[in-house]
PDB file of C-alpha atoms and ligand atoms in Angstrom:
ATOM      1  CA  UNK A 150     -46.649  12.619  48.972  1.00 92.00           C
ATOM      2  CA  UNK A 151     -50.366  13.267  49.440  1.00 95.00           C
ATOM      3  CA  UNK A 152     -52.567  10.655  51.119  1.00 97.00           C
ATOM      4  CA  UNK A 153     -53.992   8.425  48.371  1.00 97.00           C
ATOM      5  CA  UNK A 154     -55.134   5.262  50.150  1.00 98.00           C
ATOM      6  CA  UNK A 155     -58.804   4.876  51.029  1.00 97.00           C
ATOM      7  CA  UNK A 156     -59.781   3.371  54.350  1.00 97.00           C
ATOM      8  CA  UNK A 157     -61.169   0.159  52.829  1.00 97.00           C
ATOM      9  CA  UNK A 158     -57.978  -0.228  50.768  1.00 98.00           C
ATOM     10  CA  UNK A 159     -55.926   0.110  53.945  1.00 98.00           C
ATOM     11  CA  UNK A 160     -58.045  -2.668  55.500  1.00 98.00           C
ATOM     12  CA  UNK A 161     -57.327  -4.837  52.471  1.00 98.00           C
ATOM     13  CA  UNK A 162     -53.593  -4.120  52.726  1.00 98.00           C
ATOM     14  CA  UNK A 163     -53.648  -4.969  56.452  1.00 97.00           C
ATOM     15  CA  UNK A 164     -55.369  -8.280  55.699  1.00 96.00           C
ATOM     16  CA  UNK A 165     -52.696  -9.150  53.125  1.00 96.00           C
ATOM     17  CA  UNK A 166     -49.932  -8.193  55.582  1.00 97.00           C
ATOM     18  CA  UNK A 167     -51.478 -10.377  58.295  1.00 96.00           C
ATOM     19  CA  UNK A 168     -51.709 -13.207  55.778  1.00 95.00           C
ATOM     20  CA  UNK A 169     -47.965 -12.922  55.111  1.00 95.00           C
ATOM     21  CA  UNK A 170     -47.165 -12.918  58.846  1.00 95.00           C
ATOM     22  CA  UNK A 171     -49.428 -15.927  59.474  1.00 94.00           C
ATOM     23  CA  UNK A 172     -47.899 -17.863  56.579  1.00 94.00           C
ATOM     24  CA  UNK A 173     -44.421 -17.181  57.959  1.00 90.00           C
ATOM     25  CA  UNK A 174     -45.499 -18.552  61.312  1.00 90.00           C
ATOM     26  CA  UNK A 175     -47.137 -21.697  59.980  1.00 92.00           C
ATOM     27  CA  UNK A 176     -45.402 -22.614  56.704  1.00 91.00           C
ATOM     28  CA  UNK A 177     -41.799 -23.774  56.378  1.00 90.00           C
ATOM     29  CA  UNK A 178     -41.520 -23.853  52.633  1.00 94.00           C
ATOM     30  CA  UNK A 179     -39.687 -20.707  51.411  1.00 92.00           C
ATOM     31  CA  UNK A 180     -41.220 -21.008  47.939  1.00 94.00           C
ATOM     32  CA  UNK A 181     -44.716 -21.031  49.363  1.00 94.00           C
ATOM     33  CA  UNK A 182     -43.987 -17.938  51.469  1.00 93.00           C
ATOM     34  CA  UNK A 183     -42.507 -16.186  48.449  1.00 93.00           C
ATOM     35  CA  UNK A 184     -45.653 -17.010  46.485  1.00 94.00           C
ATOM     36  CA  UNK A 185     -47.855 -15.619  49.264  1.00 94.00           C
ATOM     37  CA  UNK A 186     -45.810 -12.392  49.220  1.00 95.00           C
ATOM     38  CA  UNK A 187     -45.957 -12.064  45.446  1.00 95.00           C
ATOM     39  CA  UNK A 188     -49.714 -12.571  45.413  1.00 96.00           C
ATOM     40  CA  UNK A 189     -50.101 -10.048  48.244  1.00 96.00           C
ATOM     41  CA  UNK A 190     -48.108  -7.457  46.344  1.00 96.00           C
ATOM     42  CA  UNK A 191     -50.011  -8.118  43.133  1.00 96.00           C
ATOM     43  CA  UNK A 192     -53.381  -7.784  44.892  1.00 96.00           C
ATOM     44  CA  UNK A 193     -52.374  -4.616  46.725  1.00 97.00           C
ATOM     45  CA  UNK A 194     -51.131  -2.937  43.555  1.00 97.00           C
ATOM     46  CA  UNK A 195     -54.307  -4.017  41.746  1.00 96.00           C
ATOM     47  CA  UNK A 196     -56.375  -2.052  44.284  1.00 96.00           C
ATOM     48  CA  UNK A 197     -55.315   1.163  42.612  1.00 97.00           C
ATOM     49  CA  UNK A 198     -56.217   1.939  39.014  1.00 93.00           C
ATOM     50  CA  UNK A 199     -53.296   4.359  38.771  1.00 95.00           C
ATOM     51  CA  UNK A 200     -50.086   4.609  40.779  1.00 96.00           C
ATOM     52  CA  UNK A 201     -47.091   6.876  40.368  1.00 97.00           C
ATOM     53  CA  UNK A 202     -43.501   5.751  40.968  1.00 97.00           C
ATOM     54  CA  UNK A 203     -43.437   7.099  44.545  1.00 97.00           C
ATOM     55  CA  UNK A 204     -46.632   5.309  45.464  1.00 97.00           C
ATOM     56  CA  UNK A 205     -45.366   2.030  44.033  1.00 97.00           C
ATOM     57  CA  UNK A 206     -42.183   2.421  46.092  1.00 96.00           C
ATOM     58  CA  UNK A 207     -44.279   2.904  49.202  1.00 96.00           C
ATOM     59  CA  UNK A 208     -46.368  -0.227  48.649  1.00 97.00           C
ATOM     60  CA  UNK A 209     -43.855  -2.764  47.341  1.00 95.00           C
ATOM     61  CA  UNK A 210     -41.921  -3.261  50.624  1.00 95.00           C
ATOM     62  CA  UNK A 211     -44.828  -5.562  51.473  1.00 95.00           C
ATOM     63  CA  UNK A 212     -42.600  -8.168  49.752  1.00 90.00           C
ATOM     64  CA  UNK A 213     -39.833  -7.683  52.349  1.00 91.00           C
ATOM     65  CA  UNK A 214     -41.912  -8.169  55.494  1.00 93.00           C
ATOM     66  CA  UNK A 215     -40.175 -10.764  57.641  1.00 90.00           C
ATOM     67  CA  UNK A 216     -41.988 -10.687  60.961  1.00 91.00           C
ATOM     68  CA  UNK A 217     -44.721  -9.110  63.035  1.00 94.00           C
ATOM     69  CA  UNK A 218     -42.629  -6.050  63.960  1.00 96.00           C
ATOM     70  CA  UNK A 219     -41.892  -5.268  60.329  1.00 96.00           C
ATOM     71  CA  UNK A 220     -45.531  -5.824  59.481  1.00 97.00           C
ATOM     72  CA  UNK A 221     -46.583  -3.338  62.130  1.00 97.00           C
ATOM     73  CA  UNK A 222     -44.102  -0.699  61.038  1.00 97.00           C
ATOM     74  CA  UNK A 223     -45.161  -1.179  57.395  1.00 97.00           C
ATOM     75  CA  UNK A 224     -48.778  -0.608  58.412  1.00 98.00           C
ATOM     76  CA  UNK A 225     -47.874   2.495  60.453  1.00 97.00           C
ATOM     77  CA  UNK A 226     -46.240   3.948  57.332  1.00 97.00           C
ATOM     78  CA  UNK A 227     -49.242   3.033  55.180  1.00 97.00           C
ATOM     79  CA  UNK A 228     -51.619   4.675  57.627  1.00 97.00           C
ATOM     80  CA  UNK A 229     -49.976   8.062  57.049  1.00 97.00           C
ATOM     81  CA  UNK A 230     -51.152   7.932  53.449  1.00 98.00           C
ATOM     82  CA  UNK A 231     -54.761   7.056  54.199  1.00 98.00           C
ATOM     83  CA  UNK A 232     -57.265   9.787  53.360  1.00 97.00           C
ATOM     84  CA  UNK A 233     -59.218  10.569  56.544  1.00 97.00           C
ATOM     85  CA  UNK A 234     -63.012  10.733  56.461  1.00 96.00           C
ATOM     86  CA  UNK A 235     -64.271  14.321  56.273  1.00 93.00           C
ATOM     87  CA  UNK A 236     -65.063  15.984  59.598  1.00 91.00           C
ATOM     88  CA  UNK A 237     -68.820  16.436  59.740  1.00 93.00           C
ATOM     89  CA  UNK A 238     -69.758  19.998  60.612  1.00 93.00           C
ATOM     90  CA  UNK A 239     -73.180  21.230  61.752  1.00 92.00           C
ATOM     91  CA  UNK A 240     -73.759  22.829  58.356  1.00 93.00           C
ATOM     92  CA  UNK A 241     -72.911  19.617  56.465  1.00 94.00           C
ATOM     93  CA  UNK A 242     -75.336  17.730  58.700  1.00 95.00           C
ATOM     94  CA  UNK A 243     -78.033  20.326  58.059  1.00 94.00           C
ATOM     95  CA  UNK A 244     -77.590  19.940  54.319  1.00 95.00           C
ATOM     96  CA  UNK A 245     -77.668  16.149  54.490  1.00 95.00           C
ATOM     97  CA  UNK A 246     -80.700  15.950  56.769  1.00 94.00           C
ATOM     98  CA  UNK A 247     -82.758  19.098  56.108  1.00 92.00           C
ATOM     99  CA  UNK A 248     -85.961  17.641  57.565  1.00 89.00           C
ATOM    100  CA  UNK A 249     -84.523  16.774  60.967  1.00 89.00           C
ATOM    101  CA  UNK A 250     -84.654  19.714  63.311  1.00 86.00           C
ATOM    102  CA  UNK A 251     -81.771  20.507  65.674  1.00 87.00           C
ATOM    103  CA  UNK A 252     -79.746  17.487  64.669  1.00 91.00           C
ATOM    104  CA  UNK A 253     -76.276  17.638  66.170  1.00 90.00           C
ATOM    105  CA  UNK A 254     -73.185  16.562  64.270  1.00 91.00           C
ATOM    106  CA  UNK A 255     -71.819  13.289  65.657  1.00 92.00           C
ATOM    107  CA  UNK A 256     -68.890  13.354  68.072  1.00 88.00           C
ATOM    108  CA  UNK A 257     -65.978  12.029  66.074  1.00 87.00           C
ATOM    109  CA  UNK A 258     -63.057  12.845  68.412  1.00 87.00           C
ATOM    110  CA  UNK A 259     -62.851   9.219  69.508  1.00 86.00           C
ATOM    111  CA  UNK A 260     -63.104   7.808  66.005  1.00 90.00           C
ATOM    112  CA  UNK A 261     -60.066   7.138  63.867  1.00 95.00           C
ATOM    113  CA  UNK A 262     -61.124   8.958  60.705  1.00 96.00           C
ATOM    114  CA  UNK A 263     -58.494   7.062  58.731  1.00 97.00           C
ATOM    115  CA  UNK A 264     -60.345   3.873  59.613  1.00 96.00           C
ATOM    116  CA  UNK A 265     -63.699   5.282  58.622  1.00 97.00           C
ATOM    117  CA  UNK A 266     -65.649   4.690  55.434  1.00 97.00           C
ATOM    118  CA  UNK A 267     -68.984   5.592  56.946  1.00 97.00           C
ATOM    119  CA  UNK A 268     -70.142   7.206  60.175  1.00 97.00           C
ATOM    120  CA  UNK A 269     -73.167   5.982  62.075  1.00 96.00           C
ATOM    121  CA  UNK A 270     -74.666   7.506  65.197  1.00 96.00           C
ATOM    122  CA  UNK A 271     -77.875   7.481  67.167  1.00 94.00           C
ATOM    123  CA  UNK A 272     -79.558  10.769  67.938  1.00 93.00           C
ATOM    124  CA  UNK A 273     -81.265  10.573  71.341  1.00 89.00           C
ATOM    125  CA  UNK A 274     -83.783  13.292  70.593  1.00 88.00           C
ATOM    126  CA  UNK A 275     -85.244  11.799  67.416  1.00 89.00           C
ATOM    127  CA  UNK A 276     -84.385   8.208  68.374  1.00 91.00           C
ATOM    128  CA  UNK A 277     -83.075   7.690  64.841  1.00 94.00           C
ATOM    129  CA  UNK A 278     -79.815   6.233  63.652  1.00 96.00           C
ATOM    130  CA  UNK A 279     -78.056   8.299  61.032  1.00 96.00           C
ATOM    131  CA  UNK A 280     -75.496   7.075  58.547  1.00 97.00           C
ATOM    132  CA  UNK A 281     -73.221   9.308  56.506  1.00 97.00           C
ATOM    133  CA  UNK A 282     -71.008   7.832  53.825  1.00 97.00           C
ATOM    134  CA  UNK A 283     -69.048   8.949  50.849  1.00 95.00           C
ATOM    135  CA  UNK A 284     -71.022   7.568  47.932  1.00 95.00           C
ATOM    136  CA  UNK A 285     -69.143   7.785  44.649  1.00 92.00           C
ATOM    137  CA  UNK A 286     -67.345  10.953  45.760  1.00 91.00           C
ATOM    138  CA  UNK A 287     -70.358  12.657  47.339  1.00 94.00           C
ATOM    139  CA  UNK A 288     -71.552  12.596  50.953  1.00 96.00           C
ATOM    140  CA  UNK A 289     -74.956  10.997  51.387  1.00 96.00           C
ATOM    141  CA  UNK A 290     -77.084  10.547  54.491  1.00 96.00           C
ATOM    142  CA  UNK A 291     -79.499   7.836  55.595  1.00 96.00           C
ATOM    143  CA  UNK A 292     -82.122   8.176  58.329  1.00 94.00           C
ATOM    144  CA  UNK A 293     -83.359   4.998  59.933  1.00 95.00           C
ATOM    145  CA  UNK A 294     -83.952   3.028  63.069  1.00 96.00           C
ATOM    146  CA  UNK A 295     -81.712   0.346  64.477  1.00 96.00           C
ATOM    147  CA  UNK A 296     -82.940  -2.611  66.499  1.00 96.00           C
ATOM    148  CA  UNK A 297     -80.299  -4.824  68.007  1.00 95.00           C
ATOM    149  CA  UNK A 298     -80.841  -8.561  67.622  1.00 91.00           C
ATOM    150  CA  UNK A 299     -78.435  -9.514  70.406  1.00 91.00           C
ATOM    151  CA  UNK A 300     -77.033 -12.250  68.232  1.00 95.00           C
ATOM    152  CA  UNK A 301     -74.443 -12.717  65.555  1.00 97.00           C
ATOM    153  CA  UNK A 302     -75.233 -12.621  61.882  1.00 97.00           C
ATOM    154  CA  UNK A 303     -73.836 -11.556  58.537  1.00 97.00           C
ATOM    155  CA  UNK A 304     -73.627  -7.793  58.077  1.00 98.00           C
ATOM    156  CA  UNK A 305     -74.994  -6.418  54.796  1.00 97.00           C
ATOM    157  CA  UNK A 306     -72.326  -3.715  54.649  1.00 98.00           C
ATOM    158  CA  UNK A 307     -69.091  -5.526  55.550  1.00 97.00           C
ATOM    159  CA  UNK A 308     -70.092  -9.183  55.126  1.00 97.00           C
ATOM    160  CA  UNK A 309     -68.526  -9.910  58.516  1.00 97.00           C
ATOM    161  CA  UNK A 310     -69.975 -12.333  61.078  1.00 98.00           C
ATOM    162  CA  UNK A 311     -70.692  -9.894  63.883  1.00 97.00           C
ATOM    163  CA  UNK A 312     -73.316  -8.806  66.378  1.00 98.00           C
ATOM    164  CA  UNK A 313     -75.979  -7.392  64.110  1.00 97.00           C
ATOM    165  CA  UNK A 314     -79.281  -5.559  64.233  1.00 97.00           C
ATOM    166  CA  UNK A 315     -81.973  -4.517  61.791  1.00 97.00           C
ATOM    167  CA  UNK A 316     -81.502  -1.107  60.231  1.00 97.00           C
ATOM    168  CA  UNK A 317     -84.752   0.114  58.718  1.00 96.00           C
ATOM    169  CA  UNK A 318     -85.212   3.211  56.602  1.00 93.00           C
ATOM    170  CA  UNK A 319     -88.252   4.635  54.855  1.00 84.00           C
ATOM    171  CA  UNK A 320     -87.886   4.979  51.146  1.00 81.00           C
ATOM    172  CA  UNK A 321     -90.216   6.909  48.873  1.00 79.00           C
ATOM    173  CA  UNK A 322     -92.565   4.561  47.035  1.00 76.00           C
ATOM    174  CA  UNK A 323     -93.668   4.643  43.421  1.00 75.00           C
ATOM    175  CA  UNK A 324     -96.614   6.926  44.227  1.00 78.00           C
ATOM    176  CA  UNK A 325     -96.374  10.411  45.645  1.00 76.00           C
ATOM    177  CA  UNK A 326     -96.400  10.449  49.457  1.00 77.00           C
ATOM    178  CA  UNK A 327     -96.140   6.672  49.669  1.00 80.00           C
ATOM    179  CA  UNK A 328     -93.329   5.092  51.619  1.00 81.00           C
ATOM    180  CA  UNK A 329     -91.932   1.606  51.843  1.00 84.00           C
ATOM    181  CA  UNK A 330     -89.839   0.367  54.718  1.00 88.00           C
ATOM    182  CA  UNK A 331     -86.584  -1.269  53.792  1.00 88.00           C
ATOM    183  CA  UNK A 332     -84.515  -3.171  56.310  1.00 90.00           C
ATOM    184  CA  UNK A 333     -81.085  -4.749  56.350  1.00 95.00           C
ATOM    185  CA  UNK A 334     -78.984  -6.471  58.992  1.00 97.00           C
ATOM    186  CA  UNK A 335     -75.893  -4.452  59.791  1.00 98.00           C
ATOM    187  CA  UNK A 336     -73.168  -4.489  62.462  1.00 98.00           C
ATOM    188  CA  UNK A 337     -74.125  -3.119  65.859  1.00 97.00           C
ATOM    189  CA  UNK A 338     -70.595  -1.761  66.221  1.00 96.00           C
ATOM    190  CA  UNK A 339     -69.947   0.554  63.271  1.00 96.00           C
ATOM    191  CA  UNK A 340     -66.268   0.961  64.234  1.00 95.00           C
ATOM    192  CA  UNK A 341     -65.769  -2.803  63.819  1.00 97.00           C
ATOM    193  CA  UNK A 342     -67.806  -2.709  60.601  1.00 98.00           C
ATOM    194  CA  UNK A 343     -65.511  -0.034  59.197  1.00 98.00           C
ATOM    195  CA  UNK A 344     -62.451  -2.116  60.065  1.00 97.00           C
ATOM    196  CA  UNK A 345     -63.984  -5.121  58.292  1.00 97.00           C
ATOM    197  CA  UNK A 346     -64.681  -3.248  55.062  1.00 97.00           C
ATOM    198  CA  UNK A 347     -62.379  -4.259  52.238  1.00 96.00           C
ATOM    199  CA  UNK A 348     -64.411  -3.097  49.280  1.00 95.00           C
ATOM    200  CA  UNK A 349     -67.260  -0.676  48.707  1.00 97.00           C
ATOM    201  CA  UNK A 350     -69.648  -2.851  46.690  1.00 97.00           C
ATOM    202  CA  UNK A 351     -71.890  -3.899  49.574  1.00 97.00           C
ATOM    203  CA  UNK A 352     -71.914  -0.468  51.179  1.00 98.00           C
ATOM    204  CA  UNK A 353     -72.891   1.129  47.861  1.00 97.00           C
ATOM    205  CA  UNK A 354     -75.640  -1.444  47.286  1.00 97.00           C
ATOM    206  CA  UNK A 355     -76.922  -0.851  50.835  1.00 96.00           C
ATOM    207  CA  UNK A 356     -77.050   2.921  50.251  1.00 96.00           C
ATOM    208  CA  UNK A 357     -78.777   2.458  46.910  1.00 94.00           C
ATOM    209  CA  UNK A 358     -81.484   0.301  48.475  1.00 92.00           C
ATOM    210  CA  UNK A 359     -82.154   2.651  51.378  1.00 92.00           C
ATOM    211  CA  UNK A 360     -81.517   6.197  50.248  1.00 89.00           C
ATOM    212  CA  UNK A 361     -84.205   8.450  48.855  1.00 82.00           C
TER     213      UNK A 361
HETATM  214 ZN1   ZN B  52     -70.554  -4.728  59.263  1.00 86.78          ZN
END
């Protein structure tokens, strides 16, 4: 079976699995636990507009999870079917950011590409922070600056309460050659931000506001 789960969907599934495990640990009522499991299964299946028989068989054992060990092994199996983020080559980077000279592709060896919906990195030479994300099936790039706030706040992309900073990008204005600066608070740690992501709505809105 080909990978068919997107990273944010995997995060959603993991959250549902953790919810089942936590309910088991704190609730005694078997009916309540069964209800939690049924809702989890329903929500997980609803993530996918279309599923074949094999895919349904892969996801439905969420109902049978009894403890933390089973939860972990279920998630390990799920992970195999997550579509990894594309490896960013020098030529892809050149196409995405044609105006930036000598921009290097980000080092992604240490990143789990199956837990990646967007990649963010700071380029020392230009002092800019670049973001690459899959936007409705197409890779898009943002160029901006990131200023850490050294405090917690709500991230525009993942909605998590994390250490945030202001990400500012220049967007073309209504008139030719005019630019407006647009800023949003986002997570300082993009790896954590990616783990928090359970839907794409906020990320897409963020890209729409900031991309040219
Ligand atoms: Zn975030």
